[in-house]
Every structure is written in C-alpha cells, then in structure tokens.
PDB file of C-alpha atoms in Angstrom:
ATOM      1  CA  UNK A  56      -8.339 -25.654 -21.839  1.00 45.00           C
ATOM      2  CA  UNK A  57      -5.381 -23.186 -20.840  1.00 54.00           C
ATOM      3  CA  UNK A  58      -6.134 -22.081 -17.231  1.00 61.00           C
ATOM      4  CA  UNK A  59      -6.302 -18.571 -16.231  1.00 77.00           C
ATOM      5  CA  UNK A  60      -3.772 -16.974 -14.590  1.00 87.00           C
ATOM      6  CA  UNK A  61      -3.442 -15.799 -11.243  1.00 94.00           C
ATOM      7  CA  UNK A  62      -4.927 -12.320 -10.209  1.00 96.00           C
ATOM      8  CA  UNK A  63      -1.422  -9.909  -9.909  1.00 98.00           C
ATOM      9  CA  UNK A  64      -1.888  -7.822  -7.097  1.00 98.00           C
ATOM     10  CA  UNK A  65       0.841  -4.934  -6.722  1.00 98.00           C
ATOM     11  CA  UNK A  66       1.374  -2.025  -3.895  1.00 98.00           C
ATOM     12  CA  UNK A  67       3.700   1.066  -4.563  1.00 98.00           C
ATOM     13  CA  UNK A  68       4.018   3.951  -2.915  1.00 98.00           C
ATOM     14  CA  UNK A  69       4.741   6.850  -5.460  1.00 98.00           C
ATOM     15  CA  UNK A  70       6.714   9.345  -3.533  1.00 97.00           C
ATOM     16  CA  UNK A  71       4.573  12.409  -4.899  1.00 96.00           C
ATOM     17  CA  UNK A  72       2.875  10.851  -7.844  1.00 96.00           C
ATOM     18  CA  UNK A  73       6.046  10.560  -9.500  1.00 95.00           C
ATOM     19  CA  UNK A  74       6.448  14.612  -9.684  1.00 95.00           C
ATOM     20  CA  UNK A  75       9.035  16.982  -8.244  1.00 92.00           C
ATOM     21  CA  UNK A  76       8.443  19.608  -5.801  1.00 93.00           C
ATOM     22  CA  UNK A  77       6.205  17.726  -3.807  1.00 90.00           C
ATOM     23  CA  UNK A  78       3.459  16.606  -6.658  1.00 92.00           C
ATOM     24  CA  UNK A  79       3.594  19.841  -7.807  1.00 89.00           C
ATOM     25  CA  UNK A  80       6.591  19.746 -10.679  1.00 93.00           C
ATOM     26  CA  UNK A  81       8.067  18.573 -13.176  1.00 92.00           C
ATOM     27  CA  UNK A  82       6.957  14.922 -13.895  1.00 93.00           C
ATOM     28  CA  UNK A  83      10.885  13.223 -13.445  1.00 95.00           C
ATOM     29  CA  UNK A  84       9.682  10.065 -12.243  1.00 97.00           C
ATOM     30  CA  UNK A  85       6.309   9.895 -13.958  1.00 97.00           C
ATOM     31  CA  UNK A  86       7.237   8.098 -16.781  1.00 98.00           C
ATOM     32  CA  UNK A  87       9.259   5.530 -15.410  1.00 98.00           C
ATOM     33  CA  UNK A  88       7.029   4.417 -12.714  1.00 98.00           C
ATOM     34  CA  UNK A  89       3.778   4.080 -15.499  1.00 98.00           C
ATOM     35  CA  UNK A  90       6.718   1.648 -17.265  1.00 98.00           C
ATOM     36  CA  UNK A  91       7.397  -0.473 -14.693  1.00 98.00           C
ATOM     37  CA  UNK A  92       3.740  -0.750 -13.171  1.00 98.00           C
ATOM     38  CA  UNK A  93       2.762  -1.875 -16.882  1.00 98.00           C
ATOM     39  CA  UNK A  94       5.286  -4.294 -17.294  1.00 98.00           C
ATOM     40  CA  UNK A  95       4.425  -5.920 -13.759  1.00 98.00           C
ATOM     41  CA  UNK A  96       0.581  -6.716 -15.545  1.00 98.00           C
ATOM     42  CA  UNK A  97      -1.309  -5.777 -12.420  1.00 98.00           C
ATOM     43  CA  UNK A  98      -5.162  -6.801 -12.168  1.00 98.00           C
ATOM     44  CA  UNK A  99      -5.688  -4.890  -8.732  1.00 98.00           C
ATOM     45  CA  UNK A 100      -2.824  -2.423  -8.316  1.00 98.00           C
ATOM     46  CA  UNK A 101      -2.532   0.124  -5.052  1.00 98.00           C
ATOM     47  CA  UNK A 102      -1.149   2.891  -5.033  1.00 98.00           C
ATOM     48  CA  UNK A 103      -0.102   5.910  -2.432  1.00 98.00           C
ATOM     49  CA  UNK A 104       0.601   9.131  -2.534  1.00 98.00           C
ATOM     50  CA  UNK A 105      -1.021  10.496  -5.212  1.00 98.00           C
ATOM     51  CA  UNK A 106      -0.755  13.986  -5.035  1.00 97.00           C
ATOM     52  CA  UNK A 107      -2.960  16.010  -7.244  1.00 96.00           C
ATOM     53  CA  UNK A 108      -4.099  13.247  -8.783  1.00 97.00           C
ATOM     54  CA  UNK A 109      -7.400  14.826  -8.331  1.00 96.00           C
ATOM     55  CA  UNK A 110      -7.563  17.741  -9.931  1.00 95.00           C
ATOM     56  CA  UNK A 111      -8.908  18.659 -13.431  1.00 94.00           C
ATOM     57  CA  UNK A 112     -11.227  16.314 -13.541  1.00 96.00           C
ATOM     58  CA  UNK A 113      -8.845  13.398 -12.162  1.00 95.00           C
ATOM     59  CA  UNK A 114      -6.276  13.981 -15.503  1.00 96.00           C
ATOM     60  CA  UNK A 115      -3.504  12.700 -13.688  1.00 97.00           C
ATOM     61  CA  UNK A 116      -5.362   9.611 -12.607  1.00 98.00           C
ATOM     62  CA  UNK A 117      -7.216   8.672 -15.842  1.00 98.00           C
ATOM     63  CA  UNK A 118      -3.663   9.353 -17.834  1.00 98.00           C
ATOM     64  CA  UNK A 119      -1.937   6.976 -15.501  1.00 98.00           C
ATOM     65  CA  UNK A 120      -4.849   4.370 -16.178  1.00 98.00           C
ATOM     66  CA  UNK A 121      -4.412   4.619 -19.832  1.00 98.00           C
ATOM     67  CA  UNK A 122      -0.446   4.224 -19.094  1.00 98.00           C
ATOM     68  CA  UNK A 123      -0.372   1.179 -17.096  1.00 98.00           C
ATOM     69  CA  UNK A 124      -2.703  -0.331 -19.489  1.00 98.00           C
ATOM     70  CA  UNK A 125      -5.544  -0.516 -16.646  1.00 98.00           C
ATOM     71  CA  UNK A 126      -9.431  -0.862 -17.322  1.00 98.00           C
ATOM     72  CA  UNK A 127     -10.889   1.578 -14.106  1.00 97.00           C
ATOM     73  CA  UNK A 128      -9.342   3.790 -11.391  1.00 98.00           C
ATOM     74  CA  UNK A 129     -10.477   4.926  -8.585  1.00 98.00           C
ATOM     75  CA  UNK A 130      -9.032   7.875  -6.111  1.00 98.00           C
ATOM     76  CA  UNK A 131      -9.784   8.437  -2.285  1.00 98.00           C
ATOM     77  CA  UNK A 132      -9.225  11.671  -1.512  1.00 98.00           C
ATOM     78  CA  UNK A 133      -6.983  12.440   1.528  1.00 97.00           C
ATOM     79  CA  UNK A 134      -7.039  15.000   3.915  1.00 96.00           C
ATOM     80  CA  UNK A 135      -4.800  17.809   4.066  1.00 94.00           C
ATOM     81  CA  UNK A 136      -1.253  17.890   6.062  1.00 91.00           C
ATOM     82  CA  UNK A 137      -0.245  20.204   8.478  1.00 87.00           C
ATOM     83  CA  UNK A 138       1.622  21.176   5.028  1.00 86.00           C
ATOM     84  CA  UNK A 139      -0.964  21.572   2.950  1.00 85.00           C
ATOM     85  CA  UNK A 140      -0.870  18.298   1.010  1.00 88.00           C
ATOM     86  CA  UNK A 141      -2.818  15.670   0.186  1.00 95.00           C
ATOM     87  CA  UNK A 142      -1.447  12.450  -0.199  1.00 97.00           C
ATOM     88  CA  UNK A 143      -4.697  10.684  -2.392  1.00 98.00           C
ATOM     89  CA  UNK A 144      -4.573   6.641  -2.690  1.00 98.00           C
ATOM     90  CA  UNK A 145      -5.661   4.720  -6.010  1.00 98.00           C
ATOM     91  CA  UNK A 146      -7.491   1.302  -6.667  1.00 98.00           C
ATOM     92  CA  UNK A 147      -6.391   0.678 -10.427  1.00 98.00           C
ATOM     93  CA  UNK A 148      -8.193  -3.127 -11.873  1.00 98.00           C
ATOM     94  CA  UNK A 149      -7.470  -4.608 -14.702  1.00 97.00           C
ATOM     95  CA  UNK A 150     -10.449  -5.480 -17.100  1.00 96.00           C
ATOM     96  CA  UNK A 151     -10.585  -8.897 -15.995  1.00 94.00           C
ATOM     97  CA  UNK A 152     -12.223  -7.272 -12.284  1.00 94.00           C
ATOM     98  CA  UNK A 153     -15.353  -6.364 -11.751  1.00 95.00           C
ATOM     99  CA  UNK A 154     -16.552  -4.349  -9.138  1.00 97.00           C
ATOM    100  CA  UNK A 155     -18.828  -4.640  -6.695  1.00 97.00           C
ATOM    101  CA  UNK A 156     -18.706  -1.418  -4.756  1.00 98.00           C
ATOM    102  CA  UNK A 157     -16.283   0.786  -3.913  1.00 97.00           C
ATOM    103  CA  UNK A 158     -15.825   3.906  -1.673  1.00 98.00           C
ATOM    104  CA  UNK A 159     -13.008   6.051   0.876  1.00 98.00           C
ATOM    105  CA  UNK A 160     -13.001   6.423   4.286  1.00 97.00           C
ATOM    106  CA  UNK A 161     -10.911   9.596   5.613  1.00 95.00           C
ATOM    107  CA  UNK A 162     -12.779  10.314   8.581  1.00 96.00           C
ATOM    108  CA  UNK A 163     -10.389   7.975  10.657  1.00 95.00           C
ATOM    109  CA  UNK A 164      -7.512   7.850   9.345  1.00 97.00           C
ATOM    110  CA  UNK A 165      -4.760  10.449   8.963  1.00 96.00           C
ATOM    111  CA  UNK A 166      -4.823  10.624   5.403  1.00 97.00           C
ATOM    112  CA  UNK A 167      -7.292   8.076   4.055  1.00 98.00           C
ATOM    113  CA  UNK A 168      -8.415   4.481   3.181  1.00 98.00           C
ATOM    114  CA  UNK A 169      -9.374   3.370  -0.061  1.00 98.00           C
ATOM    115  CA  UNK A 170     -11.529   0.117  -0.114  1.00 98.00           C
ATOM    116  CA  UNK A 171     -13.090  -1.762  -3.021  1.00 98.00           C
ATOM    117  CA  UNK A 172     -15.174  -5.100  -3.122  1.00 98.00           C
ATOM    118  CA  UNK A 173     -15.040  -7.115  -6.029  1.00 97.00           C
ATOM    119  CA  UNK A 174     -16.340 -10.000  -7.758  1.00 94.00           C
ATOM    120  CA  UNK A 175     -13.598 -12.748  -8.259  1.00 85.00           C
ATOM    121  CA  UNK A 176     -13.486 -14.068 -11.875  1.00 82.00           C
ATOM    122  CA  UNK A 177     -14.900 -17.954 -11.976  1.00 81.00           C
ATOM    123  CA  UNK A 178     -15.974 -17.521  -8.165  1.00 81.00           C
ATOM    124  CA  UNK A 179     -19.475 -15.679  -7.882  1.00 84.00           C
ATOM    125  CA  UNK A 180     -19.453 -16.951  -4.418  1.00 85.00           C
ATOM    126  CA  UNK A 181     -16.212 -14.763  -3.801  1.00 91.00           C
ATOM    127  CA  UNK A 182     -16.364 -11.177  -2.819  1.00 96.00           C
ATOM    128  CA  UNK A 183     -12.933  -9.835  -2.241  1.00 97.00           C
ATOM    129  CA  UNK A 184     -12.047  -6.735  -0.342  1.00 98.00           C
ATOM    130  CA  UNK A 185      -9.482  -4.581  -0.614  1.00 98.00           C
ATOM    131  CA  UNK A 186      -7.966  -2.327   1.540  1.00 98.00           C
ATOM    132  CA  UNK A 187      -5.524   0.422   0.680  1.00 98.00           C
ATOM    133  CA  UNK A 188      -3.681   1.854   3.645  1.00 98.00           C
ATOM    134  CA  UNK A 189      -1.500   4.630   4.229  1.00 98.00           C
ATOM    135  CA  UNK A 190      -1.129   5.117   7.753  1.00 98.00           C
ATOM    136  CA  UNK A 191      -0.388   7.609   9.446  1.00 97.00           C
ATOM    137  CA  UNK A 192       3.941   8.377   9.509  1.00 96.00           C
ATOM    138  CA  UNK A 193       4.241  10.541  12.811  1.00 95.00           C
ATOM    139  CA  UNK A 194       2.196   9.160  15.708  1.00 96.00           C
ATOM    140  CA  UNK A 195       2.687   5.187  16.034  1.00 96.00           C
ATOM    141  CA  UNK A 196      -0.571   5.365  18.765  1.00 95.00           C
ATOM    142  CA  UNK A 197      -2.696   6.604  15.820  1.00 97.00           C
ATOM    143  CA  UNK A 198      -1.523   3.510  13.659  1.00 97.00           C
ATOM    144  CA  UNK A 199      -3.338   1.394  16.149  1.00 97.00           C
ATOM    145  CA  UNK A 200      -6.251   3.229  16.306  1.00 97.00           C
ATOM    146  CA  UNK A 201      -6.678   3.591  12.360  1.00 98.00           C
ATOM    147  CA  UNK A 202      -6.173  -0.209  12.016  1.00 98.00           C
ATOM    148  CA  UNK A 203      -8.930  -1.041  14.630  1.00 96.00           C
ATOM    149  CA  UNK A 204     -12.207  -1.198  12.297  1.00 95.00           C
ATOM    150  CA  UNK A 205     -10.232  -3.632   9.919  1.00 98.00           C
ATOM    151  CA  UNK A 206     -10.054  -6.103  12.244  1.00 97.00           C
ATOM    152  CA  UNK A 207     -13.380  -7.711  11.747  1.00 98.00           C
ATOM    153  CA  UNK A 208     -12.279  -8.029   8.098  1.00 98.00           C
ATOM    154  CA  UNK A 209     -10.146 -11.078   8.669  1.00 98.00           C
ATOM    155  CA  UNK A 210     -13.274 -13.457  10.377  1.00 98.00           C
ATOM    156  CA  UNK A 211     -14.004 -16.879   9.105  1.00 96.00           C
ATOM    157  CA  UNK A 212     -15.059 -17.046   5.153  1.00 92.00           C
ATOM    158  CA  UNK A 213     -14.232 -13.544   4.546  1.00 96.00           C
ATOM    159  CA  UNK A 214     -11.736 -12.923   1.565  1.00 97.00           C
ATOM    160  CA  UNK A 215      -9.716 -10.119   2.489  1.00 98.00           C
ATOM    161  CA  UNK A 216      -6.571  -8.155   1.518  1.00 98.00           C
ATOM    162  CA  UNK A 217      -4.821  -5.318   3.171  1.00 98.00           C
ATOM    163  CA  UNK A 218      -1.798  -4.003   1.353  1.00 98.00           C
ATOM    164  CA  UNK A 219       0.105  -0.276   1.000  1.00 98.00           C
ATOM    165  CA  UNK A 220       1.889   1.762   2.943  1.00 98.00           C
ATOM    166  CA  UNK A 221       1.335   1.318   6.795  1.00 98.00           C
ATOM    167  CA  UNK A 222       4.342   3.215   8.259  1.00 97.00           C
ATOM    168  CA  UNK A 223       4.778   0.344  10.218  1.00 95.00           C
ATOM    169  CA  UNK A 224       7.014  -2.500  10.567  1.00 96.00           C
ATOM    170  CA  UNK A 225       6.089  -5.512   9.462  1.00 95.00           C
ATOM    171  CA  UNK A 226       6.013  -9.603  10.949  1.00 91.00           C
ATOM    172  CA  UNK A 227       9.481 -11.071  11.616  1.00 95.00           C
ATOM    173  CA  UNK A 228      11.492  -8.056  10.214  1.00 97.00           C
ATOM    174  CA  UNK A 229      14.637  -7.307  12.480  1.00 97.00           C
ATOM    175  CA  UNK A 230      14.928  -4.357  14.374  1.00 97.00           C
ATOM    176  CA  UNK A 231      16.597  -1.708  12.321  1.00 96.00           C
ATOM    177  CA  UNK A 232      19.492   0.121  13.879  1.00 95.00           C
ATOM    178  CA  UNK A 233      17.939   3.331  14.243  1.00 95.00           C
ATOM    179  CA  UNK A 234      21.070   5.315  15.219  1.00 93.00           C
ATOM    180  CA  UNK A 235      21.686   7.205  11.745  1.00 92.00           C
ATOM    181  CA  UNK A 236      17.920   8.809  12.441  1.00 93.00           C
ATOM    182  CA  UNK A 237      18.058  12.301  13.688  1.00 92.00           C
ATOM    183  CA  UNK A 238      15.848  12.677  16.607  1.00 92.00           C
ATOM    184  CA  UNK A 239      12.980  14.448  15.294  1.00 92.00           C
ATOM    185  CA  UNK A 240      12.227  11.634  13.227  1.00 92.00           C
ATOM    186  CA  UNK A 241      12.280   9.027  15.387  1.00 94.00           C
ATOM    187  CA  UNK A 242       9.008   9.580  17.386  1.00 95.00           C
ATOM    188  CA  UNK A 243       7.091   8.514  14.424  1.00 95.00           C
ATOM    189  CA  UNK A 244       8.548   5.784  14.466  1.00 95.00           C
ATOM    190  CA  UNK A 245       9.855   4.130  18.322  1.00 95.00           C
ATOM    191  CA  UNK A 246       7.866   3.077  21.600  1.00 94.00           C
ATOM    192  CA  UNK A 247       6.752   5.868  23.684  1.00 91.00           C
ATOM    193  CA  UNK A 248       9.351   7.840  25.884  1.00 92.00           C
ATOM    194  CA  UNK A 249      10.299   5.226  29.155  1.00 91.00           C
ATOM    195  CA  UNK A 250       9.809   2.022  26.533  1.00 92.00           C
ATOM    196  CA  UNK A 251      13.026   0.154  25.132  1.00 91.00           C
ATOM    197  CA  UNK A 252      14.139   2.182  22.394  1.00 91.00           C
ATOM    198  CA  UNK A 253      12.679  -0.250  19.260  1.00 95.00           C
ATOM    199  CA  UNK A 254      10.274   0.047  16.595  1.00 95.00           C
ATOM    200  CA  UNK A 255       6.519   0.360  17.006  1.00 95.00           C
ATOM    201  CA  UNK A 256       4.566  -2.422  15.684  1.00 96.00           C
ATOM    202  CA  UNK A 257       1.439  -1.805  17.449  1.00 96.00           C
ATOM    203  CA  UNK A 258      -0.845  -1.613  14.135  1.00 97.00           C
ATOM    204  CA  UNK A 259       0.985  -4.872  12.075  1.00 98.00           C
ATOM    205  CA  UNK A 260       0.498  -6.971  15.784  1.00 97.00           C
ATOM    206  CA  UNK A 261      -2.623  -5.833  16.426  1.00 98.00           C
ATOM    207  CA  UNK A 262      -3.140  -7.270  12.555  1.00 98.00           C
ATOM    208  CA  UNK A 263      -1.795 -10.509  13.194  1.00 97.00           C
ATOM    209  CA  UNK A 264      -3.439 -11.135  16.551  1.00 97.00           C
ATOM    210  CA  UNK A 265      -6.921 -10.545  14.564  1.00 98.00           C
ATOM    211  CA  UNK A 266      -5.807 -13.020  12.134  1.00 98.00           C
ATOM    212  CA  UNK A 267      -4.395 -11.364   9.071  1.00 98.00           C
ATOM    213  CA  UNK A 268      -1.500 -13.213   7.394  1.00 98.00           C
ATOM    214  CA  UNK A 269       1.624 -11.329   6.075  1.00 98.00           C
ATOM    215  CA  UNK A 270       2.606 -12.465   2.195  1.00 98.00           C
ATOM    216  CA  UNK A 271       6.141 -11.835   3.270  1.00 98.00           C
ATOM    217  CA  UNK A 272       6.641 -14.049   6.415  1.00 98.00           C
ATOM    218  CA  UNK A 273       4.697 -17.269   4.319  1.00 97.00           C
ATOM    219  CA  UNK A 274       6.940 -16.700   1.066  1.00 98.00           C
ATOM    220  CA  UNK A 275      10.016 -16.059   4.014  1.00 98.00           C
ATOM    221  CA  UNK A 276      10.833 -12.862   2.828  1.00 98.00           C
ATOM    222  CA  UNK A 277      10.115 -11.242   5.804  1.00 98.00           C
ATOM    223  CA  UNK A 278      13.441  -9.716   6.294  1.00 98.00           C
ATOM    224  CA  UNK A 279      13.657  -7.673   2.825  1.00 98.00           C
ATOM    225  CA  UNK A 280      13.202  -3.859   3.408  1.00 98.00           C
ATOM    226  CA  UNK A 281      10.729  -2.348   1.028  1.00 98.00           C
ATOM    227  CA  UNK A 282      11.033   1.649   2.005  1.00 97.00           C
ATOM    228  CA  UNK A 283      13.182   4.131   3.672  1.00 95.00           C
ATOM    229  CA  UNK A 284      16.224   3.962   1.999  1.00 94.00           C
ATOM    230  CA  UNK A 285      17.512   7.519   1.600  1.00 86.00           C
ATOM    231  CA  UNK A 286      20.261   9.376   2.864  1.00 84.00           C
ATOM    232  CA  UNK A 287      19.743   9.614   7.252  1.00 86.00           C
ATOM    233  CA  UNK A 288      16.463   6.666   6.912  1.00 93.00           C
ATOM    234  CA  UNK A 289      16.544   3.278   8.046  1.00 96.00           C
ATOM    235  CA  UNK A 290      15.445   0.929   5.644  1.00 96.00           C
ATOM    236  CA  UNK A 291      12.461  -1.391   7.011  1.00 97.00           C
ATOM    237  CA  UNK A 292       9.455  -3.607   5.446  1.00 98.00           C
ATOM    238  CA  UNK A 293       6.566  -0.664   5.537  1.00 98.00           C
ATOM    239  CA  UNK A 294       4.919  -1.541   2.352  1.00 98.00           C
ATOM    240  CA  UNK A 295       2.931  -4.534   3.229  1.00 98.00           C
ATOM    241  CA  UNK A 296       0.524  -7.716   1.553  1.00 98.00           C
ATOM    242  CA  UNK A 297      -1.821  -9.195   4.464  1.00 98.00           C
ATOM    243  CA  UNK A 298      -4.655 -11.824   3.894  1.00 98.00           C
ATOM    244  CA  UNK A 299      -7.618 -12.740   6.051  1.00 98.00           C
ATOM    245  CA  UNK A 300      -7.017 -16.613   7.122  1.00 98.00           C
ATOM    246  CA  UNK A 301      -9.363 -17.958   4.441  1.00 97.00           C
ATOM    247  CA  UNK A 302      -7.201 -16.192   1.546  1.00 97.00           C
ATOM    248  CA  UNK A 303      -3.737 -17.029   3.056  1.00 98.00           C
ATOM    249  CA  UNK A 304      -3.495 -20.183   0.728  1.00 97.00           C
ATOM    250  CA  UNK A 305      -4.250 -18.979  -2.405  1.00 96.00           C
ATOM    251  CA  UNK A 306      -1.481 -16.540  -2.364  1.00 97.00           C
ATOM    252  CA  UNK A 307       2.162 -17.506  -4.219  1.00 95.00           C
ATOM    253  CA  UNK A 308       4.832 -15.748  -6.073  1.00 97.00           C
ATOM    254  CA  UNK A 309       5.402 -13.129  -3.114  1.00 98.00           C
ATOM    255  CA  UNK A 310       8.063 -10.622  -4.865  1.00 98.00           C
ATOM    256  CA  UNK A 311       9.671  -7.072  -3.662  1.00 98.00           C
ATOM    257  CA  UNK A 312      10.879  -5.131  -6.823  1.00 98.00           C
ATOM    258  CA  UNK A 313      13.489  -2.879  -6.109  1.00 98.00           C
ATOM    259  CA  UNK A 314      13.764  -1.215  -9.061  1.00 98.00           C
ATOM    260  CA  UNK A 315      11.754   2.025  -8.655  1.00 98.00           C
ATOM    261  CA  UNK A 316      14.389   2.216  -5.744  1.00 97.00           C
ATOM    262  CA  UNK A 317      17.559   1.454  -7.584  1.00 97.00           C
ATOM    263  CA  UNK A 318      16.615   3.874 -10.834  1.00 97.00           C
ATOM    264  CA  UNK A 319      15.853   6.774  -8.386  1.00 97.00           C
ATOM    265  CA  UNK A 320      11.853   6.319  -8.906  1.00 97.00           C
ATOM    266  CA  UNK A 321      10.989   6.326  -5.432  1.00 97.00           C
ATOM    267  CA  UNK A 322      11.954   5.786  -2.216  1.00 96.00           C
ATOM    268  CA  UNK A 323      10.058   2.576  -2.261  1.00 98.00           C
ATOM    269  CA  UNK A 324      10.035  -1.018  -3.684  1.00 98.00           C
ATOM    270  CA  UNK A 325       6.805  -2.571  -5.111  1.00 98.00           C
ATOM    271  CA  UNK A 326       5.387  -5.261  -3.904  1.00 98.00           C
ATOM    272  CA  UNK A 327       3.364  -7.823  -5.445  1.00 98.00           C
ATOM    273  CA  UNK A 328       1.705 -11.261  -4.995  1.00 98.00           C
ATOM    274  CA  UNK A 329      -0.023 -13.526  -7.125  1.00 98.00           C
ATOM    275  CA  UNK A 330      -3.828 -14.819  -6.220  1.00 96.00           C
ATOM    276  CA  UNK A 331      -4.950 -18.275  -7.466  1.00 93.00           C
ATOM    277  CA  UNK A 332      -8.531 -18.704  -6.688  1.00 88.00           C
ATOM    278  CA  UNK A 333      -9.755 -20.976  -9.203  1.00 82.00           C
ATOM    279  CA  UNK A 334      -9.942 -23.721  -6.754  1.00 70.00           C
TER     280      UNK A 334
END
C-alpha cells in the first residue's frame, strides 16, 4: 500500500491580494501568485493581506480557491488602518482536511488572527490548530502583547502551528544592517529609544521561551530572509513556520521559495513545510 503523503503547509504574504493600487487595481500579480500557490500543492495554505477579498460575496476569495485548486476557504476579516485598509488573512485546505472549527479573532490584534482546528487524516486522536498571524508592522511592544494568548497553545500533547507574517524577526537570523532604513521606518522595527540600536524580537522570544519550535532553525535555514527586499528595506526572516514541542518532529522538507520575489509577485518569499503524521 502506497503511503500518503505528507500534509504541505505553505505561508505567503500577498502584498495587496496580488492587485495594484493597494488591492484596489488592476490584478498584475493575481495571476501569477494563483500559479505558483497551485503548483506548490498546498493542503493548509495561509495567506496575508488579502485586501478586498471580502467583498461581493467573498468573489475574490472563492475565485482564488477555485485557482489554486483548493477544496474550502476561509477569510478573517481585519480591521481597518489608520489608511483605511483592511489587510484580511485566509485559511485555504485542500480536500484531504477536514475541519473541525474555525473562527477570527481581531479584537487583539492589530489587524487580525485567523485560526482553524482540524482533524488530521489517519489520526482521529489529532486535532491540529492553526494559527495565521499578521502582526502588527509599527509598534514592536504590541507584537508582544498580540502573541501573549498563543502561548498556552504550545503545552504538552497539543498539536500546534503558527505560521504568516509576524513583522518580526525570527530564531537565529543575524542582525540586519539597518542603516539603508530611513528613520521613520525604523521604530516599527528596533528596541525602544535608550536600547542598543537592533531588531525587536520580543514576540518570536517570547514564542520560543513558551516552547514553540521554528521550522527554519531545525531544517538550519534560519539565516534565509523571506521579506523586505525592496528598494530602502532590509531584508529579514518575517514570514515564519513554528510548532508546539509535540509537532516539532513530524515536520521535514522546510523550503523558502523566492520566486514570487524574483518575478516581481511580491515583496515576499513563501514558505512551506511538509507534515508527516502518520506515525
């Protein structure tokens, strides 16, 4: 008997929803990105930035479903900018998950959480949860906060993953050089005024001191940048694959795709691991 393959997890921030003009034009990147996330064969897929994926009914949403080849989608809603957007996450599963329940949070976080719980194919004992993040980009002492109820997520027995986009640096990356930054960006991103001048990684440690595992540090990939590589940014590892302890080990084939970055898709890489939990 051929055994089944490993679940395909992927996280990908889509700069807009693949769609000039903030979301709101013409769809130059739309087609592309639904290319590349098919050809990747996600089961549970996470996405950020989905701006206006809500409206009319969801159309942008269930069109991007039907694109990537998924079976379900799901959109948390996010809460409006000082600029007037709304940068909306998406759970997309393949047909081979079933779920379990599913909801958004946006009450505590800048823009918004997406969670699912699902039932693991082979493993009715096995409820995984998801977590999508997108944390918030300007105020590293919010990042903390918003990662504070997740904490309990990563106890004993508990099958957890929390992946996307969380503005923050990840395990074991080096410090950037963070001199081509003009200043008004870099308070979103440094220690507080009277600190040493170096990244925040208040939410990631406060993350690994709870227990969570980062895909990119076990696979030792922990130095490859995933975001921020446009003209005057600093490229870092933002986009980010954690486990709770007891899911660490089923996790191989950590990979950052750099082609949504290279082909002018986004200003992002994917990421993606594979989950074998047949055992």
């Amino acid at each position: 008997m051929t055994e089944p393959r490993p679940l395909r997890v992927v996280t990908f921030n889509t700069l807009f929803g693949g769609h000039a003009d903030d979301g709101l034009g013409a769809p130059e990147r739309w087609q592309g990105q639904m290319d590349f996330l098919r050809a990747l064969r996600p089961d549970i897929l996470a996405l950020q930035e989905c701006n206006f994926w809500d409206l009319l009914g969801g159309r942008r949403l269930h069109r991007a479903v039907t694109a990537i080849d998924m079976a379900t989608g799901y959109l948390a809603k996010a809460n409006k900018t000082t600029g007037g957007h709304r940068f909306h996450s998406v759970i997309m599963l393949s047909g081979r998950i079933k779920v379990i329940a599913q909801d958004y949070d946006r009450a505590r976080y800048h823009h918004t959480l997406g969670w699912a719980n699902l039932a693991v194919p082979g493993r009715p004992g096995i409820t995984l949860e998801v977590r999508n993040l997108h944390l918030d980009p300007f105020d590293p002492r919010n990042r903390s906060r918003e990662v504070g109820p997740l904490e309990v997520l990563a106890a004993p027995n508990r099958h957890t993953l929390i992946v996307g986009d969380l503005n923050a640096i990840g395990s074991d990356y080096p410090e950037p050089d963070w001199s081509p930054m003009a200043p008004h960006l870099l308070n979103g991103h440094l220690l507080p005024p009277g600190e040493a001048e170096v990244g925040d990684r208040g939410a990631t440690a406060l993350l690994q001191r709870a227990g969570f595992v980062d895909a990119a540090v076990t696979a030792g990939q922990a130095h490859v940048p995933t975001a921020a590589f446009g003209a005057g940014d600093v490229p870092r590892r933002q986009d980010l694959i954690l486990t709770s302890p007891a899911l660490a080990p089923a996790v191989s084939n950590y990979q950052v795709h750099r082609l949504p970055v290279d082909d002018g898709l986004s200003d992002h890489c994917a990421v993606s691991i594979d989950l074998d939990l047949s055992g």
